């Protein structure tokens, strides 16, 4: 069969149209596939945004990489906290590229618990400011670094050094000293400060008028913290720092009790039944010429308008050494996880805070002392004579034993001294029983209430 030419032309025309239509559809499809993503958004726009974001991230990462960031945690009182923030604000402009985050905790226990948990998990702050006593706890949990010669500061107060060591290794850098006793005297009433207790007792006999409430000197004998320094004056101590052993049965404790028995029981030179607030108020009223109180009282006596001075507690009766009050302090501890740039930055911050200028500037505002001997001589310290004398006392102080030991030592001294003054037991019996009571209290074998019921018959 022959196909006519007209029919063939029609077929060719239709095929050409179909081909052209197919080609057009293909071109459109290819165009769309190049310009759309799977979700129908323009590929060109997404690439621009992503590229822009990546470029921004690179710039941001570069700027962040130039910044070293460290954290510092504390639970300090408001005065110290303010001084710390002020010092950090002065330090940062001198160290561009450093960021310091500070976090304050309401209690020491909360601070230590959170620090330990964070450090054991591999994080936490680079620097911790805490009481030196707690370096032992953190050293046991292996959450702080050993302090090496990189942080070697000469002439640190010996009383603070001895409570910064655990198993013979130093784990803290002492920073501020506080909570120690010293002699306060009224300058309008006392022309020459007694050098020893012999001179002091003679002064009391000349001045004291029990009838009108005038006393040359009063001692807060009801609180063991005022008695313990005498043991140091008689050349022994209540606690062995390396071993954690309690030491109350000693010749020094015997001499301490003999001295107290003499002035309160045998010769009645001083009244026994007076406590802290009564003594403190009498001094502010000018009724007592001299007392022993803590460095914390400086502001109180300033505010009371007293013309006062401070000095070392006089040399013990029959001895040749000054009493050695207990000394507390705070220090820097470094997280076991602190390395590299963060460690270097932490070291620089600590070095700045340990500088003479900062140590001196903190003194009057925080009622704490520099830990480095001699800094109290700097001119920028207000009431320099007060703090110079306080520093002389701090130099011979002993480190405050851990709370768990000090509690039982206090209870044992308090109970047995009371029995000595009342004539219930001899001094020899008292020193033996003090040691036994402290050890039993520490082990939980007896309670304070049970010991109070064991009062021997006169």
Coordinates of C-alpha atoms in Angstrom, one line a residue:
X1 CA 0.0 0.0 0.0
X2 CA 1.2 3.4 -0.9
X3 CA 1.1 6.3 1.5
X4 CA 0.3 9.5 -0.1
X5 CA 2.6 12.4 0.5
X6 CA 0.0 14.5 2.3
X7 CA -0.4 11.9 4.9
X8 CA 3.4 11.6 5.4
X9 CA 3.7 15.3 5.8
X10 CA 1.1 15.3 8.5
X11 CA 2.9 12.6 10.4
X12 CA 6.2 14.5 10.1
X13 CA 4.6 17.7 11.3
X14 CA 3.1 15.9 14.3
X15 CA 6.4 14.2 15.3
X16 CA 8.2 17.5 15.0
X17 CA 5.7 19.1 17.3
X18 CA 6.0 16.2 19.8
X19 CA 9.8 16.4 19.6
X20 CA 9.8 20.1 20.2
X21 CA 7.3 19.8 23.1
X22 CA 9.4 17.0 24.6
X23 CA 12.6 19.0 24.2
X24 CA 10.9 22.0 25.8
X25 CA 9.7 19.9 28.8
X26 CA 13.2 18.4 29.2
X27 CA 14.9 21.8 29.2
X28 CA 12.4 23.2 31.8
X29 CA 12.8 20.1 34.0
X30 CA 16.6 20.4 33.8
X31 CA 16.4 24.1 34.7
X32 CA 14.2 23.4 37.7
X33 CA 16.4 20.6 38.9
X34 CA 19.4 23.0 38.9
X35 CA 17.6 25.7 40.7
X36 CA 15.6 23.9 43.4
X37 CA 16.5 21.8 46.4
X38 CA 14.6 18.8 47.5
X39 CA 12.4 21.0 49.7
X40 CA 11.7 23.5 46.9
X41 CA 14.1 26.2 48.1
X42 CA 16.6 27.9 45.8
X43 CA 20.0 26.3 46.0
X44 CA 21.7 29.5 45.3
X45 CA 20.2 31.2 48.4
X46 CA 21.0 28.3 50.7
X47 CA 24.6 28.2 49.5
X48 CA 24.9 31.9 50.2
X49 CA 23.4 31.6 53.7
X50 CA 25.4 28.5 54.6
X51 CA 28.6 30.0 53.2
X52 CA 27.9 33.1 55.2
X53 CA 27.3 31.2 58.3
X54 CA 30.4 29.1 57.9
X55 CA 32.5 32.2 57.3
X56 CA 30.9 33.8 60.5
X57 CA 31.7 30.7 62.5
X58 CA 35.3 30.7 61.3
X59 CA 35.6 34.4 62.4
X60 CA 33.9 33.7 65.7
X61 CA 36.0 30.6 66.3
X62 CA 39.2 32.6 65.6
X63 CA 38.2 35.4 68.1
X64 CA 37.2 32.8 70.7
X65 CA 40.4 30.9 70.3
X66 CA 42.3 34.1 71.2
X67 CA 40.5 34.3 74.5
X68 CA 41.5 32.2 77.5
X69 CA 38.7 31.7 79.9
X70 CA 39.1 30.6 83.6
X71 CA 36.6 30.2 86.4
X72 CA 37.2 31.0 90.1
X73 CA 34.9 29.9 92.9
X74 CA 34.7 31.1 96.5
X75 CA 32.4 31.3 99.5
X76 CA 34.1 34.3 101.1
X77 CA 32.4 36.9 103.3
X78 CA 31.1 40.0 101.6
X79 CA 34.1 42.2 102.3
X80 CA 36.5 39.7 100.8
X81 CA 34.1 39.1 97.9
X82 CA 34.0 42.8 97.1
X83 CA 37.8 43.0 97.3
X84 CA 38.2 40.0 95.0
X85 CA 35.9 41.4 92.3
X86 CA 37.6 44.8 92.5
X87 CA 41.0 43.1 92.1
X88 CA 39.9 41.0 89.1
X89 CA 38.5 44.1 87.4
X90 CA 41.9 45.8 87.8
X91 CA 43.7 42.7 86.5
X92 CA 41.8 42.1 83.3
X93 CA 42.7 45.3 81.4
X94 CA 46.4 44.3 81.9
X95 CA 45.6 40.9 80.4
X96 CA 43.7 41.3 77.1
X97 CA 42.4 38.0 75.8
X98 CA 41.6 36.7 79.3
X99 CA 38.1 36.2 80.6
X100 CA 37.5 35.4 84.3
X101 CA 34.2 34.1 85.6
X102 CA 33.7 34.2 89.3
X103 CA 31.0 32.3 91.2
X104 CA 30.1 32.8 94.9
X105 CA 28.7 30.1 97.1
X106 CA 26.7 30.8 100.3
X107 CA 28.5 28.2 102.4
X108 CA 31.8 26.4 102.4
X109 CA 30.2 23.0 102.4
X110 CA 28.2 23.8 99.3
X111 CA 31.4 25.1 97.6
X112 CA 33.4 22.0 98.4
X113 CA 30.6 19.6 97.5
X114 CA 30.1 21.2 94.1
X115 CA 33.8 21.6 93.4
X116 CA 34.5 17.9 94.2
X117 CA 31.7 16.7 92.0
X118 CA 32.7 18.9 89.1
X119 CA 36.4 18.1 89.4
X120 CA 35.8 14.3 89.6
X121 CA 33.7 14.7 86.5
X122 CA 36.6 16.3 84.7
X123 CA 35.4 19.9 84.9
X124 CA 35.0 22.6 87.5
X125 CA 36.7 26.0 88.0
X126 CA 40.4 26.4 87.5
X127 CA 40.9 28.2 90.8
X128 CA 39.2 27.7 94.2
X129 CA 39.5 30.1 97.1
X130 CA 38.7 28.3 100.4
X131 CA 39.9 27.9 103.9
X132 CA 43.3 26.2 104.0
X133 CA 42.0 23.5 106.3
X134 CA 39.9 22.1 103.4
X135 CA 42.9 21.5 101.2
X136 CA 43.3 18.2 103.1
X137 CA 39.8 17.0 102.1
X138 CA 40.4 17.9 98.4
X139 CA 43.8 16.4 98.4
X140 CA 42.3 13.1 99.7
X141 CA 39.7 13.2 96.9
X142 CA 42.5 14.0 94.3
X143 CA 40.6 17.0 93.0
X144 CA 43.4 19.6 93.4
X145 CA 47.0 19.8 92.2
X146 CA 50.1 19.7 94.2
X147 CA 51.6 23.1 94.6
X148 CA 55.1 23.2 93.0
X149 CA 58.0 25.6 93.0
X150 CA 56.1 27.7 90.4
X151 CA 54.1 29.1 93.3
X152 CA 56.9 29.5 95.7
X153 CA 56.3 32.6 97.8
X154 CA 59.0 33.3 100.5
X155 CA 58.2 34.4 104.1
X156 CA 54.7 32.9 104.3
X157 CA 53.3 32.9 107.8
X158 CA 54.4 29.5 109.3
X159 CA 51.0 29.0 111.0
X160 CA 49.4 28.9 107.6
X161 CA 52.0 26.8 105.9
X162 CA 51.5 24.0 108.4
X163 CA 47.8 23.7 107.6
X164 CA 48.4 23.7 103.8
X165 CA 50.2 20.4 103.8
X166 CA 48.7 16.9 103.4
X167 CA 51.0 13.8 103.7
X168 CA 54.0 16.0 103.4
X169 CA 52.9 17.7 100.2
X170 CA 51.7 21.3 99.8
X171 CA 48.2 21.6 98.2
X172 CA 47.3 25.3 98.8
X173 CA 48.8 28.7 98.4
X174 CA 48.0 30.8 101.6
X175 CA 46.4 34.1 100.7
X176 CA 44.8 35.9 103.7
X177 CA 45.2 35.4 107.5
X178 CA 42.5 36.0 110.0
X179 CA 40.7 34.9 113.2
X180 CA 43.6 35.1 115.6
X181 CA 43.8 36.6 119.1
X182 CA 45.9 39.5 120.3
X183 CA 46.2 41.9 123.2
X184 CA 44.0 45.1 123.0
X185 CA 44.8 48.0 125.3
X186 CA 43.2 51.4 125.9
X187 CA 45.9 54.0 125.1
X188 CA 44.2 56.6 127.3
X189 CA 44.6 54.3 130.3
X190 CA 47.7 52.2 129.6
X191 CA 51.0 54.1 129.2
X192 CA 53.3 51.0 129.0
X193 CA 52.1 47.7 127.7
X194 CA 53.2 44.7 129.9
X195 CA 55.8 42.5 128.3
X196 CA 54.9 39.4 130.4
X197 CA 52.1 38.1 132.5
X198 CA 54.0 38.9 135.7
X199 CA 53.9 42.6 134.8
X200 CA 50.3 42.3 133.7
X201 CA 49.2 40.7 137.0
X202 CA 51.0 43.4 139.0
X203 CA 49.2 46.0 137.0
X204 CA 45.9 44.3 137.7
X205 CA 46.6 44.3 141.5
X206 CA 47.3 48.1 141.3
X207 CA 44.3 49.0 139.1
X208 CA 41.5 46.6 139.7
X209 CA 38.6 47.8 141.8
X210 CA 36.1 45.0 142.0
X211 CA 33.5 47.2 143.8
X212 CA 33.1 49.7 140.9
X213 CA 33.8 47.2 138.1
X214 CA 37.2 48.5 137.1
X215 CA 39.8 46.0 136.0
X216 CA 43.3 46.1 134.7
X217 CA 42.8 43.0 132.6
X218 CA 40.1 40.4 131.9
X219 CA 40.5 37.0 130.2
X220 CA 37.7 35.1 128.5
X221 CA 38.6 31.9 130.3
X222 CA 35.2 30.3 129.6
X223 CA 36.2 29.7 125.9
X224 CA 39.1 27.3 125.3
X225 CA 40.4 29.3 122.3
X226 CA 41.6 31.9 124.8
X227 CA 43.4 29.2 126.9
X228 CA 45.0 27.2 124.1
X229 CA 47.6 29.9 123.2
X230 CA 49.1 29.5 126.7
X231 CA 50.1 25.9 125.9
X232 CA 52.1 27.3 123.0
X233 CA 53.7 29.8 125.3
X234 CA 54.8 26.9 127.5
X235 CA 56.5 25.3 124.4
X236 CA 54.1 22.6 123.4
X237 CA 50.9 22.3 121.4
X238 CA 47.6 20.7 121.3
X239 CA 47.7 18.9 117.9
X240 CA 50.3 17.3 115.7
X241 CA 49.7 18.4 112.1
X242 CA 51.4 15.6 110.1
X243 CA 49.8 12.7 112.1
X244 CA 46.6 14.3 113.3
X245 CA 47.3 13.3 116.9
X246 CA 45.7 15.2 119.8
X247 CA 48.2 16.2 122.5
X248 CA 46.7 17.5 125.7
X249 CA 48.5 15.4 128.3
X250 CA 51.7 17.5 128.4
X251 CA 53.8 19.5 130.8
X252 CA 52.8 22.6 128.9
X253 CA 49.1 21.9 129.6
X254 CA 49.9 21.3 133.2
X255 CA 51.7 24.7 133.5
X256 CA 48.7 26.3 131.8
X257 CA 46.3 24.9 134.3
X258 CA 48.6 25.9 137.2
X259 CA 48.6 29.4 135.9
X260 CA 44.8 29.6 135.6
X261 CA 44.3 28.0 139.0
X262 CA 46.6 30.6 140.5
X263 CA 44.8 33.6 139.2
X264 CA 41.2 32.3 139.4
X265 CA 41.2 30.0 142.4
X266 CA 44.2 30.4 144.7
X267 CA 44.8 34.2 144.6
X268 CA 41.5 35.4 143.0
X269 CA 43.4 38.0 141.0
X270 CA 40.7 37.9 138.2
X271 CA 37.0 37.2 138.3
X272 CA 36.2 33.8 136.8
X273 CA 32.5 34.1 135.9
X274 CA 32.7 36.6 133.1
X275 CA 32.1 35.8 129.5
X276 CA 32.9 37.3 126.1
X277 CA 30.1 39.9 125.7
X278 CA 30.5 41.2 129.2
X279 CA 34.3 41.6 128.8
X280 CA 33.9 43.2 125.4
X281 CA 31.3 45.7 126.6
X282 CA 33.5 46.6 129.6
X283 CA 36.4 47.3 127.4
X284 CA 34.4 49.6 125.1
X285 CA 33.0 51.4 128.2
X286 CA 36.6 52.0 129.5
X287 CA 36.1 49.8 132.5
X288 CA 38.7 47.3 131.5
X289 CA 42.2 48.5 130.5
X290 CA 43.3 45.4 128.6
X291 CA 41.7 42.4 127.1
X292 CA 42.5 39.6 124.6
X293 CA 40.3 39.5 121.5
X294 CA 40.4 38.7 117.9
X295 CA 41.4 40.7 114.9
X296 CA 37.8 40.8 113.9
X297 CA 37.1 43.4 116.7
X298 CA 39.2 46.2 115.1
X299 CA 36.3 47.8 113.3
X300 CA 34.0 47.4 116.4
X301 CA 36.5 49.3 118.6
X302 CA 37.0 52.0 115.9
X303 CA 33.3 52.5 115.7
X304 CA 33.1 52.7 119.5
X305 CA 35.6 55.6 119.4
X306 CA 38.2 53.9 121.6
X307 CA 41.8 55.1 121.4
X308 CA 43.2 51.6 121.4
X309 CA 46.3 49.8 120.4
X310 CA 47.2 46.1 119.9
X311 CA 50.2 44.0 120.9
X312 CA 51.4 40.5 121.2
X313 CA 49.9 38.6 124.2
X314 CA 52.4 38.9 127.0
X315 CA 55.0 36.2 127.7
X316 CA 53.6 33.4 129.9
X317 CA 54.1 33.5 133.7
X318 CA 57.3 31.7 134.6
X319 CA 58.3 31.2 131.0
X320 CA 60.0 33.1 128.2
X321 CA 57.7 32.7 125.2
X322 CA 54.7 34.6 124.1
X323 CA 51.4 32.6 123.8
X324 CA 50.7 31.2 120.3
X325 CA 47.0 31.9 119.3
X326 CA 45.4 29.8 116.6
X327 CA 45.5 31.3 113.1
X328 CA 43.0 30.6 110.3
X329 CA 43.3 31.6 106.6
X330 CA 42.2 31.2 103.1
X331 CA 44.2 30.2 100.1
X332 CA 44.2 29.3 96.4
X333 CA 43.8 25.7 95.3
X334 CA 44.1 24.6 91.7
X335 CA 41.8 22.1 90.0
X336 CA 43.5 18.8 89.0
X337 CA 41.9 19.4 85.5
X338 CA 43.7 22.7 85.0
X339 CA 46.3 22.6 82.2
X340 CA 47.7 24.6 79.3
X341 CA 46.7 28.2 78.7
X342 CA 44.2 28.0 81.6
X343 CA 46.9 26.9 84.0
X344 CA 49.2 29.8 82.8
X345 CA 46.3 32.3 83.2
X346 CA 45.5 31.0 86.7
X347 CA 49.1 31.3 87.7
X348 CA 49.2 34.9 86.5
X349 CA 46.0 35.8 88.4
X350 CA 47.3 34.2 91.6
X351 CA 50.7 36.0 91.2
X352 CA 48.8 39.3 90.8
X353 CA 46.7 38.7 93.9
X354 CA 49.8 37.7 95.9
X355 CA 51.6 40.9 94.9
X356 CA 52.6 43.4 97.6
X357 CA 50.2 46.0 96.4
X358 CA 47.1 43.8 96.4
X359 CA 48.1 42.1 99.7
X360 CA 48.4 45.5 101.3
X361 CA 45.3 47.0 99.8
X362 CA 43.1 44.2 101.1
X363 CA 44.2 44.6 104.7
X364 CA 42.0 47.4 106.1
X365 CA 39.0 46.7 104.0
X366 CA 38.7 43.0 104.8
X367 CA 40.1 43.0 108.3
X368 CA 42.5 40.3 107.2
X369 CA 46.3 40.2 107.1
X370 CA 48.8 39.6 104.3
X371 CA 50.3 36.1 104.5
X372 CA 53.7 37.4 103.5
X373 CA 55.8 38.8 106.3
X374 CA 56.8 42.4 106.0
X375 CA 54.0 43.6 103.7
X376 CA 52.2 45.2 106.7
X377 CA 55.0 47.9 106.6
X378 CA 53.7 49.3 103.3
X379 CA 52.4 52.9 103.6
X380 CA 49.1 52.4 101.9
X381 CA 47.8 50.4 104.8
X382 CA 45.5 52.5 106.9
X383 CA 46.1 52.4 110.7
X384 CA 49.5 50.8 109.9
X385 CA 50.5 50.7 113.6
X386 CA 47.5 48.5 114.4
X387 CA 48.2 46.1 111.6
X388 CA 52.0 46.0 112.1
X389 CA 51.4 45.0 115.7
X390 CA 48.8 42.4 114.6
X391 CA 51.3 41.0 112.1
X392 CA 53.8 40.6 114.9
X393 CA 51.3 38.4 116.7
X394 CA 50.3 36.5 113.6
X395 CA 54.0 35.6 112.9
X396 CA 54.0 33.4 116.0
X397 CA 50.5 31.9 115.7
X398 CA 49.9 28.3 115.1
X399 CA 47.6 27.0 112.4
X400 CA 44.1 26.3 113.4
X401 CA 43.6 22.5 113.6
X402 CA 40.8 20.9 111.6
X403 CA 37.3 21.5 113.0
X404 CA 36.7 17.8 113.7
X405 CA 39.7 17.7 116.0
X406 CA 39.3 21.2 117.5
X407 CA 35.7 20.6 118.6
X408 CA 36.7 17.7 120.9
X409 CA 39.8 19.5 122.1
X410 CA 37.7 22.5 123.1
X411 CA 35.1 20.3 124.9
X412 CA 37.8 18.4 126.8
X413 CA 39.5 21.5 128.0
X414 CA 36.3 23.3 128.9
X415 CA 34.9 20.5 131.1
X416 CA 38.2 19.7 132.9
X417 CA 39.3 23.2 133.5
X418 CA 35.9 23.9 135.2
X419 CA 36.5 20.9 137.5
X420 CA 40.0 22.2 138.4
X421 CA 38.8 25.7 139.3
X422 CA 36.0 24.2 141.3
X423 CA 38.4 21.9 143.1
X424 CA 36.8 18.7 141.9
X425 CA 40.0 17.2 140.4
X426 CA 43.7 17.9 140.6
X427 CA 45.7 19.4 137.8
X428 CA 47.5 16.0 137.2
X429 CA 44.2 14.3 137.0
X430 CA 42.8 17.0 134.7
X431 CA 45.5 16.7 132.0
X432 CA 45.2 13.0 131.9
X433 CA 41.4 13.2 131.6
X434 CA 41.6 15.9 129.0
X435 CA 43.5 13.6 126.7
X436 CA 41.2 10.6 127.3
X437 CA 38.0 12.7 126.9
X438 CA 39.2 14.2 123.6
X439 CA 40.0 10.9 122.1
X440 CA 36.8 9.3 123.3
X441 CA 34.8 12.3 122.0
X442 CA 36.5 12.0 118.6
X443 CA 35.8 8.3 118.3
X444 CA 32.2 8.7 119.3
X445 CA 32.6 6.6 122.4
X446 CA 31.2 9.3 124.7
X447 CA 29.2 12.5 124.4
X448 CA 29.7 15.9 125.9
X449 CA 26.5 15.4 127.9
X450 CA 27.8 12.1 129.4
X451 CA 31.1 13.8 130.3
X452 CA 29.3 16.6 132.1
X453 CA 27.6 14.0 134.3
X454 CA 30.9 12.5 135.3
X455 CA 31.8 15.4 137.6
X456 CA 34.0 13.9 140.4
X457 CA 33.1 14.7 144.0
X458 CA 35.1 17.4 145.7

